[in-house]
Tab-separated table of C-alpha atoms in Angstrom:
chain	number	residue	atom	x	y	z
A	1	UNK	CA	118.893	207.658	32.238
A	2	UNK	CA	115.318	206.550	32.517
A	3	UNK	CA	112.207	207.610	30.272
A	4	UNK	CA	111.536	210.792	31.973
A	5	UNK	CA	115.437	211.791	30.735
A	6	UNK	CA	116.042	211.559	35.026
A	7	UNK	CA	119.464	210.052	36.144
A	8	UNK	CA	119.814	208.490	39.049
A	9	UNK	CA	122.537	210.496	40.309
A	10	UNK	CA	119.408	213.437	39.672
A	11	UNK	CA	117.474	210.602	41.993
A	12	UNK	CA	119.622	210.320	44.675
A	13	UNK	CA	120.180	214.185	44.916
A	14	UNK	CA	116.803	214.501	45.181
A	15	UNK	CA	116.016	212.622	47.792
A	16	UNK	CA	118.935	213.758	49.657
A	17	UNK	CA	117.883	217.143	49.304
A	18	UNK	CA	114.113	216.037	50.247
A	19	UNK	CA	115.367	213.758	53.124
A	20	UNK	CA	117.605	216.321	54.466
A	21	UNK	CA	115.385	219.929	54.507
A	22	UNK	CA	112.445	217.608	56.156
A	23	UNK	CA	115.060	215.946	58.285
A	24	UNK	CA	115.956	219.383	59.213
A	25	UNK	CA	112.740	220.920	60.153
A	26	UNK	CA	112.002	217.400	62.190
A	27	UNK	CA	114.823	217.989	64.108
A	28	UNK	CA	114.550	221.813	64.630
A	29	UNK	CA	111.239	221.122	65.519
A	30	UNK	CA	112.765	218.941	67.989
A	31	UNK	CA	114.927	221.369	69.191
A	32	UNK	CA	112.450	224.058	69.158
A	33	UNK	CA	110.151	221.894	71.339
A	34	UNK	CA	113.058	220.988	74.454
A	35	UNK	CA	113.787	225.125	74.663
A	36	UNK	CA	109.662	225.410	75.053
A	37	UNK	CA	109.610	222.624	77.380
A	38	UNK	CA	112.930	224.221	79.329
A	39	UNK	CA	111.143	227.509	79.597
A	40	UNK	CA	107.675	226.844	80.578
A	41	UNK	CA	109.894	224.779	83.713
A	42	UNK	CA	108.216	221.028	82.723
A	43	UNK	CA	109.514	218.650	85.468
A	44	UNK	CA	109.319	216.175	83.152
A	45	UNK	CA	112.433	216.997	81.613
A	46	UNK	CA	114.272	219.376	83.801
A	47	UNK	CA	113.737	217.314	87.139
A	48	UNK	CA	117.315	216.650	88.756
A	49	UNK	CA	115.658	212.575	88.010
A	50	UNK	CA	115.220	213.622	84.173
A	51	UNK	CA	118.918	214.413	83.448
A	52	UNK	CA	119.524	211.274	81.518
A	53	UNK	CA	116.376	212.485	79.343
A	54	UNK	CA	117.561	215.446	78.868
A	55	UNK	CA	120.933	214.752	77.655
A	56	UNK	CA	120.178	212.089	75.360
A	57	UNK	CA	117.090	214.217	73.954
A	58	UNK	CA	119.599	216.822	73.432
A	59	UNK	CA	122.020	214.602	71.674
A	60	UNK	CA	119.126	213.385	69.544
A	61	UNK	CA	118.154	217.295	67.991
A	62	UNK	CA	121.739	217.841	67.990
A	63	UNK	CA	122.878	214.559	65.875
A	64	UNK	CA	120.073	214.598	63.959
A	65	UNK	CA	120.480	218.938	62.436
A	66	UNK	CA	123.533	217.827	61.806
A	67	UNK	CA	123.017	215.176	59.446
A	68	UNK	CA	120.579	216.931	58.216
A	69	UNK	CA	122.562	219.225	57.314
A	70	UNK	CA	125.488	215.748	56.197
A	71	UNK	CA	122.603	215.336	53.404
A	72	UNK	CA	122.685	218.966	51.873
A	73	UNK	CA	125.916	218.621	51.992
A	74	UNK	CA	126.655	215.336	50.132
A	75	UNK	CA	123.173	216.016	47.685
A	76	UNK	CA	125.265	218.815	46.670
A	77	UNK	CA	128.867	216.697	46.194
A	78	UNK	CA	126.663	214.208	44.419
A	79	UNK	CA	125.491	217.249	41.977
A	80	UNK	CA	129.290	218.008	41.640
A	81	UNK	CA	130.774	215.288	40.431
A	82	UNK	CA	130.851	214.526	36.546
A	83	UNK	CA	130.001	211.123	36.242
A	84	UNK	CA	127.615	209.818	38.004
A	85	UNK	CA	129.084	207.094	40.975
A	86	UNK	CA	127.188	203.352	41.339
A	87	UNK	CA	128.923	202.933	44.881
A	88	UNK	CA	127.984	206.370	46.342
A	89	UNK	CA	124.637	205.508	44.868
A	90	UNK	CA	124.523	202.235	46.296
A	91	UNK	CA	125.964	201.873	49.646
A	92	UNK	CA	127.122	205.878	51.006
A	93	UNK	CA	123.424	207.353	50.251
A	94	UNK	CA	121.874	203.720	51.885
A	95	UNK	CA	124.051	204.608	54.500
A	96	UNK	CA	123.820	208.077	55.567
A	97	UNK	CA	119.516	207.554	55.462
A	98	UNK	CA	120.079	204.621	57.913
A	99	UNK	CA	122.703	206.395	60.425
A	100	UNK	CA	120.497	209.560	60.218
A	101	UNK	CA	117.820	207.473	61.663
A	102	UNK	CA	119.419	205.739	63.637
A	103	UNK	CA	121.388	208.018	65.403
A	104	UNK	CA	119.387	210.074	66.803
A	105	UNK	CA	116.264	207.891	67.094
A	106	UNK	CA	118.604	205.876	69.401
A	107	UNK	CA	119.651	209.143	71.516
A	108	UNK	CA	115.796	209.637	71.072
A	109	UNK	CA	115.049	205.928	72.630
A	110	UNK	CA	117.179	206.243	74.939
A	111	UNK	CA	116.480	208.971	76.518
A	112	UNK	CA	112.391	208.197	76.444
A	113	UNK	CA	113.222	205.594	79.068
A	114	UNK	CA	115.816	205.081	81.638
A	115	UNK	CA	116.956	203.106	84.138
A	116	UNK	CA	118.785	205.484	87.290
A	117	UNK	CA	121.128	207.537	85.294
A	118	UNK	CA	121.998	204.955	82.561
A	119	UNK	CA	119.305	205.393	78.903
A	120	UNK	CA	117.001	202.755	77.499
A	121	UNK	CA	117.893	199.910	75.045
A	122	UNK	CA	117.321	202.544	72.277
A	123	UNK	CA	121.044	203.796	73.033
A	124	UNK	CA	121.399	200.222	70.896
A	125	UNK	CA	121.190	201.865	67.791
A	126	UNK	CA	123.506	204.457	67.885
A	127	UNK	CA	126.783	201.619	67.296
A	128	UNK	CA	124.915	200.594	64.540
A	129	UNK	CA	124.270	204.022	63.057
A	130	UNK	CA	127.345	205.545	64.046
A	131	UNK	CA	128.939	202.187	61.978
A	132	UNK	CA	126.702	202.870	58.750
A	133	UNK	CA	128.042	207.081	58.965
A	134	UNK	CA	131.412	206.282	59.259
A	135	UNK	CA	130.637	203.965	55.987
A	136	UNK	CA	129.276	206.879	54.310
A	137	UNK	CA	131.251	209.309	54.809
A	138	UNK	CA	135.384	207.232	54.159
A	139	UNK	CA	133.117	205.952	51.264
A	140	UNK	CA	132.611	209.156	49.622
A	141	UNK	CA	135.901	210.332	50.847
A	142	UNK	CA	137.421	207.077	49.080
A	143	UNK	CA	135.227	208.531	46.337
A	144	UNK	CA	136.588	211.811	46.636
A	145	UNK	CA	139.834	210.922	46.811
A	146	UNK	CA	139.651	208.723	42.777
A	147	UNK	CA	138.535	212.221	41.474
A	148	UNK	CA	141.525	213.227	39.860
A	149	UNK	CA	142.080	209.523	39.018
A	150	UNK	CA	139.203	209.573	36.197
A	151	UNK	CA	140.798	212.841	35.000
A	152	UNK	CA	140.894	213.784	31.092
A	153	UNK	CA	143.575	212.671	29.181
A	154	UNK	CA	145.595	215.638	28.636
A	155	UNK	CA	145.895	215.615	32.415
A	156	UNK	CA	146.555	212.138	32.589
A	157	UNK	CA	149.422	212.809	31.140
A	158	UNK	CA	150.984	216.203	32.279
A	159	UNK	CA	150.654	214.317	35.166
A	160	UNK	CA	152.855	211.596	33.795
A	161	UNK	CA	155.664	213.931	32.707
A	162	UNK	CA	155.885	215.905	36.069
A	163	UNK	CA	156.005	212.887	38.008
A	164	UNK	CA	158.187	211.333	36.006
A	165	UNK	CA	162.164	210.936	36.926
A	166	UNK	CA	164.473	211.387	33.777
A	167	UNK	CA	163.638	215.476	33.882
């Protein structure tokens, strides 16, 4: 616990709440901008030779919005844990932040400059972002799977009694 009474867990929860809400605002704004371009029939976005751009930017908006919500869920998950979890704080948290930048960023950059029907080089950020997301989610799931194993001694005793074969 720090001098002002804020624990590492609370700091991480606040970071993910801020990241989640601000990125949700950004990606919802991107969605509104895309709808506006669609509504005004802007050729830069709607022309048939710009189909790759439209797809990539829609994917950037969708993935960004979804990952923003994942940050809010991650913050709630951390908040509900009975104790600090260093693995989630040091490993899953930065992986989730990296994925939330690389995946939508890769889609957006892939649509910014494209070659024929192929996305631009920005799309190369996607596999790294996807791997970071997979690592963050798997570490979170594994940590929650271990949650029942670290319960109170009374609950552990009851579990051992239920599992003993001599009954």
